[in-house]
Each structure stands twice: as C-alpha cells, then as structure tokens.
Amino acid sequence: MSEKQTTALALYSGGLDSTLACRVVAAQGIKVVAVKFVTPFFGYDLLPRKEEYIKSTKENFGIDVLVKDVTLPYLELLKKPAHGFGRYFNPCIDCKIFLLSEAKKMMPELGASFLVTGEVIGQRPMSQRRDTLRVIERDSGSESILLRPLCARNLEPTRAELEGLVDREQLLGFSGRNRTPQIKLAQQFGITGYPSPGGGCILADPILSRRIQEYYLHHKKIVTTDILLLMVGRQFKLPGGGWLVVGRDQQDNEKLAGLRKPDDWLLQPSVIPGPTALLRYSRNADELEIAAALVARYAKKSALVQGVAIIIAERYGVSRQIAALALDDSIFQPWMQK
Ligand code: SF4
C-alpha cells in the first residue's frame, strides 16, 4: 500500500517569495495547496476572473491555488489592530496573524499537516523581525505548524521537520533584504514573470491608505462598497456632505457604474465619452446641480456649448437632465480629497 502523501497549505501572495516557498516544499514530494486571500486592499481584482487566475498560476508556476475572499473580517480587523499600524494604514503584523488563523481553519478540510509562508527573516522592518515572527506564530496559534522554507535554517525546527515530513537539509537559510538568492532560486526553478516584491497592498500606498484611514476615522459602520469607492477616480467632499467621485478614464467609469447602489446618483454628460460620476450620501437637493457642474468641468470639450454641458443624472431608474455650467477650479479645489 502506498504511503499517503503529505499535504501543506501555503499562504500565497502571488509574489516571488511565496511562489518559491511553495516550490521548495513541493520539490520534496509534498502536495502543496496555496491559498490566495483577497480583500479590497489586495487581490480583489481577481474575484471576477478567479478561474483564469487559478489556471494561469498552475500553468506559469506549477501551483494549485484557491482564492478566498476575507473582506468582512478584514474590514473589522482594521478598526483596531492589536499590534498597530506600519508606516501607513498597514496593520502588517495583525494582517499576517489574521491570514494565518484563517489558513489554519482550512487545514482539516484540506488534510494539511502544516502551513507554509514565504517570509524571510529580516526582510521587512516591521513584520519579519525574529521576535515579530514569533509573535505572529503565537497569536495565530500556528506555533510549530508554520514552516518558512526560505529561512527555515535560521529558525528552530518546526514539527514538520522534527517528524520527518520535511527534510530540513533541503530548506533554505535566506535572511535580510538582499533579493539575489531568491532570484537565483527562481532561475533554478525556471520561474519567470513574477511581480516585483512589496507591491500590491493598497494599505501601504501613501495616498490611498490615507483616504481609507480618514474613512475609518469618520465612519462607525464600514461598508465594503464605500471602501471600493475610495480607490476610484477623483474624490470630492461636497459642501452639503455628499460624496462625489468622478472617473478619470474608461476603467474608472466602468468601476463607478459597477459600484453604484440604488440610492446613488449616477451622472454622465449627454455627449459621451465623458466622465461617469457617482454621488453618494447626498441629502441636499442642490448638491446634484453642483455635482453636475463638476462633471461638466471634466467633460470633453465636445460636450460643451459655451461652457455648458447637458448632464444626465439617474437614480432609481429615473433620469434628470441638468444644463450645467462647468464649475471653476477655484470653487471646487477645497472639496477635493487627496
Ligand atoms: S503589506 Fe498589506 S498585505 Fe502585506 S502584510 Fe501588510 S497589510 Fe498585509
């Protein structure tokens, strides 16, 4: 009777380190299942093209990946992360603790014996120090079941190594910020086309993370579509309290149309292409006129006749036509959100 193959569950970001971590473990004949957690801050664009992503990850990197949306608990976590924030609104330590805890919950169903991450000791200032790695293990309840194959030789042996499921000799001893060892290892595995390290998390983006932080400061109830809306287009806080977002390009315009809720106004010049705009939380009837004037400001010249554009505003299936004079920049600059 053949021996049952060991299974490991890997946290997968899609970056080089987690890709290598999966491959290093798989090279020992272990079945590796990777999980890509997504939230509005990382990986969210994969949700509509999940199947394609799963297929391309297998084809390009030889990795079997699952995609799991953890938005709601993650939005809660951001309210008060126990270990605080990094330079921006990035709660890296709690993020890792949370994602590991989620992965740990998945282990029984997948028959996984241990967890894998692509962390490298000393690579990131906050979340990859030796003491922080221990805190992450402890608080996620993954002490002894978490293998970090890229730097395992610099750490105490884990249960998988002690029990002989993994050969420690074939694990690596990377440390620090130098990426050369990873790049060499990628060449050995024939891995190309991986994204550059560190990119991809909106919570570590100087501008967008500030917007999100502001939102958290001023809202008790955190709404997923609000969070998604914060990441699109030009943002305005109108004098009456309404929130106007004006698309900068076709991609923004499509996102805005997709993010509208039934009580949002959707605005567009009658002559398109022009910006689509979304007005949310407006309680002031005059604000629609102001929003239309702002849309006229960003409309194409072809939509204007003597500085006036016809803007179509629509809500609950009812359309209104507003003849709007393009608003002067000096008026709306103070409403613009960075
Ligand atoms: S950069 Fe973003 S995804 Fe990465 S650990 Fe920090 S909060 Fe989590």
Coordinates of C-alpha atoms and ligand atoms in Angstrom, one line a residue:
M1 CA 0.0 0.0 0.0
S2 CA 1.4 3.4 -0.9
E3 CA 2.1 5.9 1.8
K4 CA -0.3 8.8 2.0
Q5 CA 1.2 12.0 0.5
T6 CA 1.7 14.8 3.0
T7 CA -0.2 18.0 2.3
A8 CA 0.9 21.5 3.2
L9 CA -1.2 24.7 3.0
A10 CA 0.7 27.7 1.8
L11 CA -0.2 31.4 2.1
Y12 CA 0.2 32.7 -1.4
S13 CA 0.6 36.3 -2.3
G14 CA 1.5 35.7 -5.9
G15 CA 4.9 37.4 -5.3
L16 CA 8.2 35.6 -5.8
D17 CA 8.8 34.6 -2.2
S18 CA 5.5 32.8 -1.7
T19 CA 5.9 31.2 -5.1
L20 CA 9.4 29.9 -4.2
A21 CA 8.2 28.8 -0.8
C22 CA 5.5 26.6 -2.4
R23 CA 8.0 25.2 -4.9
V24 CA 10.7 24.4 -2.3
V25 CA 8.2 22.4 -0.3
A26 CA 6.7 20.7 -3.4
A27 CA 10.2 19.7 -4.5
Q28 CA 10.2 17.3 -1.5
G29 CA 7.2 15.4 -2.9
I30 CA 4.8 17.2 -0.7
K31 CA 1.4 18.2 -2.1
V32 CA 1.1 22.0 -1.7
V33 CA -2.2 23.7 -1.8
A34 CA -1.8 27.5 -1.9
V35 CA -4.5 30.0 -0.7
K36 CA -4.7 33.5 -2.0
F37 CA -6.7 35.6 0.4
V38 CA -8.3 38.6 -1.1
T39 CA -9.7 41.8 0.4
P40 CA -10.4 45.2 -1.3
F41 CA -6.8 46.1 -0.4
F42 CA -5.1 43.2 -2.1
G43 CA -6.1 40.8 -4.8
Y44 CA -9.7 42.0 -5.1
D45 CA -9.5 42.3 -8.9
L46 CA -9.0 38.5 -9.1
L47 CA -12.6 37.8 -7.9
P48 CA -14.3 38.3 -11.3
R49 CA -11.5 36.3 -13.0
K50 CA -10.9 33.7 -10.4
E51 CA -10.9 30.7 -12.8
E52 CA -8.5 32.3 -15.2
Y53 CA -6.1 33.2 -12.2
I54 CA -6.2 29.6 -10.9
K55 CA -5.4 28.3 -14.4
S56 CA -2.6 30.7 -15.1
T57 CA -1.0 30.1 -11.6
K58 CA -0.9 26.4 -12.4
E59 CA 0.4 27.0 -15.9
N60 CA 3.0 29.6 -15.0
F61 CA 4.2 28.5 -11.6
G62 CA 3.0 24.9 -11.2
I63 CA 1.0 25.9 -8.1
D64 CA -2.6 24.8 -7.2
V65 CA -4.2 27.9 -5.7
L66 CA -7.5 28.6 -4.0
V67 CA -8.9 32.1 -3.9
K68 CA -10.7 33.1 -0.7
D69 CA -12.4 36.4 -0.1
V70 CA -12.0 37.5 3.6
T71 CA -13.2 41.1 3.2
L72 CA -15.7 41.3 6.0
P73 CA -13.5 40.1 8.9
Y74 CA -10.6 42.1 7.5
L75 CA -12.5 45.3 7.5
E76 CA -13.3 44.6 11.2
L77 CA -9.6 44.0 11.9
L78 CA -8.7 47.4 10.5
K79 CA -10.7 49.1 13.2
K80 CA -8.3 48.3 15.9
P81 CA -5.4 46.1 15.1
A82 CA -3.8 44.9 18.3
H83 CA -0.2 45.4 17.1
G84 CA -0.9 48.8 15.5
F85 CA -0.1 50.1 12.0
G86 CA 3.1 50.3 10.0
R87 CA 4.2 53.5 8.2
Y88 CA 0.7 54.0 6.6
F89 CA -2.6 52.2 7.4
N90 CA -1.0 48.8 7.0
P91 CA -1.6 46.6 10.0
C92 CA 1.1 44.1 8.8
I93 CA 1.5 42.1 12.0
D94 CA -2.2 41.6 12.6
C95 CA -2.7 41.0 8.9
K96 CA -0.4 38.1 9.0
I97 CA -1.8 36.8 12.2
F98 CA -5.3 37.0 10.7
L99 CA -4.4 35.3 7.4
L100 CA -2.6 32.5 9.2
S101 CA -5.5 32.0 11.5
E102 CA -7.8 31.8 8.5
A103 CA -5.5 29.3 6.8
K104 CA -5.3 27.3 10.0
K105 CA -9.0 26.9 10.0
M106 CA -8.8 25.5 6.5
M107 CA -6.3 22.8 7.3
P108 CA -8.6 20.0 8.5
E109 CA -10.7 20.2 5.4
L110 CA -7.7 20.0 3.1
G111 CA -5.9 17.4 5.2
A112 CA -2.9 19.7 5.6
S113 CA -0.3 18.8 8.1
F114 CA 1.4 22.2 8.3
L115 CA 1.4 25.8 7.0
V116 CA 3.9 27.4 4.7
T117 CA 4.7 31.1 4.1
G118 CA 7.3 32.9 2.0
E119 CA 8.5 35.1 4.9
V120 CA 12.3 35.8 5.1
I121 CA 13.7 36.8 8.4
G122 CA 15.0 40.4 8.4
Q123 CA 13.4 41.2 5.0
R124 CA 10.8 43.7 6.1
P125 CA 11.4 46.1 9.0
M126 CA 8.2 45.5 10.9
S127 CA 6.7 42.1 10.3
Q128 CA 9.7 40.0 9.5
R129 CA 12.0 40.5 12.5
R130 CA 12.8 37.4 14.6
D131 CA 10.7 38.5 17.6
T132 CA 7.8 39.5 15.3
L133 CA 7.8 36.2 13.5
R134 CA 7.4 34.6 16.9
V135 CA 4.5 36.9 17.9
I136 CA 2.8 36.1 14.6
E137 CA 3.1 32.4 15.2
R138 CA 1.9 32.7 18.8
D139 CA -1.1 34.9 18.1
S140 CA -2.3 32.9 15.1
G141 CA -2.0 29.7 17.1
S142 CA 0.4 28.3 14.4
E143 CA 3.5 27.7 16.6
S144 CA 5.3 24.6 15.5
I145 CA 3.0 24.1 12.5
L146 CA 4.3 27.0 10.5
L147 CA 7.2 26.3 8.1
R148 CA 9.0 29.2 6.5
P149 CA 11.1 27.3 3.9
L150 CA 13.1 30.2 2.6
C151 CA 14.6 31.0 6.0
A152 CA 13.9 27.8 8.0
R153 CA 17.6 27.0 8.5
N154 CA 17.8 30.2 10.5
L155 CA 14.9 29.3 12.8
E156 CA 14.1 26.5 15.2
P157 CA 13.0 23.3 13.6
T158 CA 9.2 23.0 13.2
R159 CA 7.1 20.0 13.9
A160 CA 7.1 19.0 10.2
E161 CA 10.9 18.9 10.2
L162 CA 11.1 17.1 13.6
E163 CA 8.5 14.5 12.4
G164 CA 10.4 13.9 9.2
L165 CA 7.6 15.1 6.9
V166 CA 10.1 17.7 5.6
D167 CA 13.8 17.4 5.1
R168 CA 15.4 20.4 6.8
E169 CA 18.6 20.0 4.8
Q170 CA 16.7 20.9 1.6
L171 CA 15.3 24.1 3.1
L172 CA 17.0 27.4 2.9
G173 CA 18.7 29.9 5.1
F174 CA 17.9 33.2 3.5
S175 CA 17.8 36.4 5.5
G176 CA 17.8 40.1 5.1
R177 CA 16.8 42.3 2.2
N178 CA 19.2 41.0 -0.4
R179 CA 17.0 39.5 -3.2
T180 CA 19.8 37.9 -5.1
P181 CA 19.3 34.4 -3.5
Q182 CA 15.6 34.4 -4.4
I183 CA 16.3 35.5 -8.0
K184 CA 18.9 32.7 -8.4
L185 CA 16.5 30.1 -6.9
A186 CA 13.8 31.3 -9.3
Q187 CA 16.2 30.7 -12.2
Q188 CA 16.8 27.2 -10.9
F189 CA 13.1 26.5 -10.8
G190 CA 12.6 28.2 -14.2
I191 CA 10.2 30.7 -12.7
T192 CA 9.8 33.9 -14.6
G193 CA 7.1 36.6 -14.9
Y194 CA 6.6 37.2 -11.2
P195 CA 5.5 40.6 -9.8
S196 CA 8.1 42.8 -8.1
P197 CA 8.3 42.5 -4.3
G198 CA 6.4 44.7 -1.9
G199 CA 3.9 46.0 -4.5
G200 CA 0.2 45.4 -4.4
C201 CA -1.1 46.3 -1.0
I202 CA -3.2 49.4 -1.0
L203 CA -2.9 49.8 2.8
A204 CA 0.8 50.5 2.2
D205 CA 0.1 53.1 -0.5
P206 CA 0.8 56.6 0.8
I207 CA -2.2 58.2 -0.8
L208 CA -4.9 55.6 -0.8
S209 CA -4.1 54.4 2.7
R210 CA -4.7 57.9 4.0
R211 CA -8.1 58.0 2.3
I212 CA -9.0 54.7 3.9
Q213 CA -7.7 55.8 7.3
E214 CA -9.8 59.0 7.1
Y215 CA -12.9 56.9 6.3
Y216 CA -12.3 54.8 9.3
L217 CA -12.0 57.9 11.5
H218 CA -15.3 59.2 10.4
H219 CA -17.5 56.1 9.9
K220 CA -18.7 53.7 12.6
K221 CA -20.2 51.4 10.0
I222 CA -17.6 50.2 7.5
V223 CA -19.2 49.5 4.1
T224 CA -17.4 47.4 1.5
T225 CA -18.6 49.4 -1.5
D226 CA -17.5 52.6 0.2
I227 CA -14.1 51.2 0.7
L228 CA -14.0 50.1 -3.0
L229 CA -15.3 53.6 -4.0
L230 CA -12.4 55.3 -2.1
M231 CA -10.0 53.7 -4.6
V232 CA -11.5 55.1 -7.7
G233 CA -11.2 58.4 -9.6
R234 CA -11.2 62.0 -8.3
Q235 CA -12.8 62.3 -4.9
F236 CA -14.8 65.3 -3.7
K237 CA -16.5 66.0 -0.4
L238 CA -19.3 68.4 -1.4
P239 CA -20.3 71.3 1.0
G240 CA -23.6 69.6 1.8
G241 CA -21.9 66.4 2.9
G242 CA -22.3 64.4 -0.3
W243 CA -19.5 62.3 -1.7
L244 CA -18.8 62.7 -5.4
V245 CA -16.4 60.5 -7.3
V246 CA -15.5 61.4 -10.9
G247 CA -14.0 58.9 -13.2
R248 CA -10.6 59.7 -14.7
D249 CA -10.7 57.2 -17.5
Q250 CA -12.8 54.5 -19.0
Q251 CA -11.7 51.9 -16.4
D252 CA -12.8 54.3 -13.6
N253 CA -16.1 55.0 -15.4
E254 CA -16.8 51.3 -15.6
K255 CA -15.9 50.8 -11.9
L256 CA -18.2 53.6 -10.8
A257 CA -21.1 52.2 -12.8
G258 CA -20.4 48.8 -11.1
L259 CA -20.2 50.2 -7.6
R260 CA -23.4 52.2 -7.6
K261 CA -26.0 51.4 -5.0
P262 CA -29.7 52.0 -5.6
D263 CA -29.7 55.4 -3.8
D264 CA -26.6 56.7 -5.5
W265 CA -26.9 59.2 -8.4
L266 CA -25.0 58.3 -11.5
L267 CA -24.1 61.2 -13.7
Q268 CA -22.8 61.4 -17.2
P269 CA -22.6 64.1 -19.9
S270 CA -25.2 63.6 -22.7
V271 CA -22.3 63.6 -25.2
I272 CA -20.0 60.7 -24.3
P273 CA -17.3 59.7 -23.9
G274 CA -17.2 61.8 -20.8
P275 CA -16.6 61.1 -17.2
T276 CA -19.1 59.0 -15.3
A277 CA -19.6 60.3 -11.7
L278 CA -21.2 58.8 -8.7
L279 CA -22.8 60.9 -6.0
R280 CA -23.4 59.1 -2.7
Y281 CA -24.8 60.1 0.7
S282 CA -26.2 63.3 -0.7
R283 CA -29.1 64.7 1.4
N284 CA -29.2 68.1 -0.2
A285 CA -31.2 68.6 -3.5
D286 CA -28.9 71.4 -4.6
E287 CA -26.0 69.2 -4.4
L288 CA -27.0 67.3 -7.6
E289 CA -26.6 70.6 -9.5
I290 CA -23.2 71.1 -8.0
A291 CA -22.2 67.6 -8.9
A292 CA -23.4 68.1 -12.5
A293 CA -21.3 71.3 -12.7
L294 CA -18.3 69.4 -11.6
V295 CA -18.9 66.7 -14.2
A296 CA -19.3 69.4 -16.8
R297 CA -15.8 70.7 -15.7
Y298 CA -14.3 67.3 -16.5
A299 CA -16.4 66.7 -19.6
K300 CA -14.8 66.6 -23.1
K301 CA -14.8 69.9 -24.9
S302 CA -17.2 68.3 -27.5
A303 CA -19.8 68.0 -24.7
L304 CA -19.8 71.8 -24.0
V305 CA -21.7 74.5 -25.8
Q306 CA -20.5 77.9 -24.5
G307 CA -19.2 76.2 -21.3
V308 CA -22.5 74.4 -20.7
A309 CA -22.9 70.6 -20.8
I310 CA -26.1 68.6 -20.6
I311 CA -25.6 66.2 -17.7
I312 CA -27.8 63.2 -17.3
A313 CA -28.3 62.2 -13.7
E314 CA -30.1 58.9 -12.9
R315 CA -31.3 57.3 -9.8
Y316 CA -33.9 54.6 -9.1
G317 CA -34.4 54.3 -12.9
V318 CA -35.5 58.0 -13.2
S319 CA -33.3 60.3 -15.3
R320 CA -33.0 64.1 -15.0
Q321 CA -31.3 66.4 -17.5
I322 CA -29.3 69.2 -16.0
A323 CA -27.8 72.0 -18.1
A324 CA -24.6 72.7 -16.1
L325 CA -22.0 75.4 -16.5
A326 CA -18.5 73.9 -15.9
L327 CA -17.5 74.8 -12.4
D328 CA -14.4 76.9 -11.9
D329 CA -11.4 75.1 -10.4
S330 CA -11.0 77.7 -7.6
I331 CA -14.5 76.8 -6.3
F332 CA -14.1 73.1 -6.1
Q333 CA -10.4 72.8 -5.1
P334 CA -11.2 72.9 -1.4
W335 CA -13.6 70.0 -1.8
M336 CA -11.1 67.8 -3.5
Q337 CA -9.8 64.9 -1.3
K338 CA -6.2 63.8 -1.7
Ligands
SF4_1 S1 1.6 45.0 3.3 FE1 -0.7 44.7 3.3 S2 -1.0 42.5 2.7 FE2 1.2 42.7 3.3 S3 1.2 42.2 5.5 FE3 1.0 44.4 5.4 S4 -1.2 44.8 5.5 FE4 -0.9 42.6 5.0

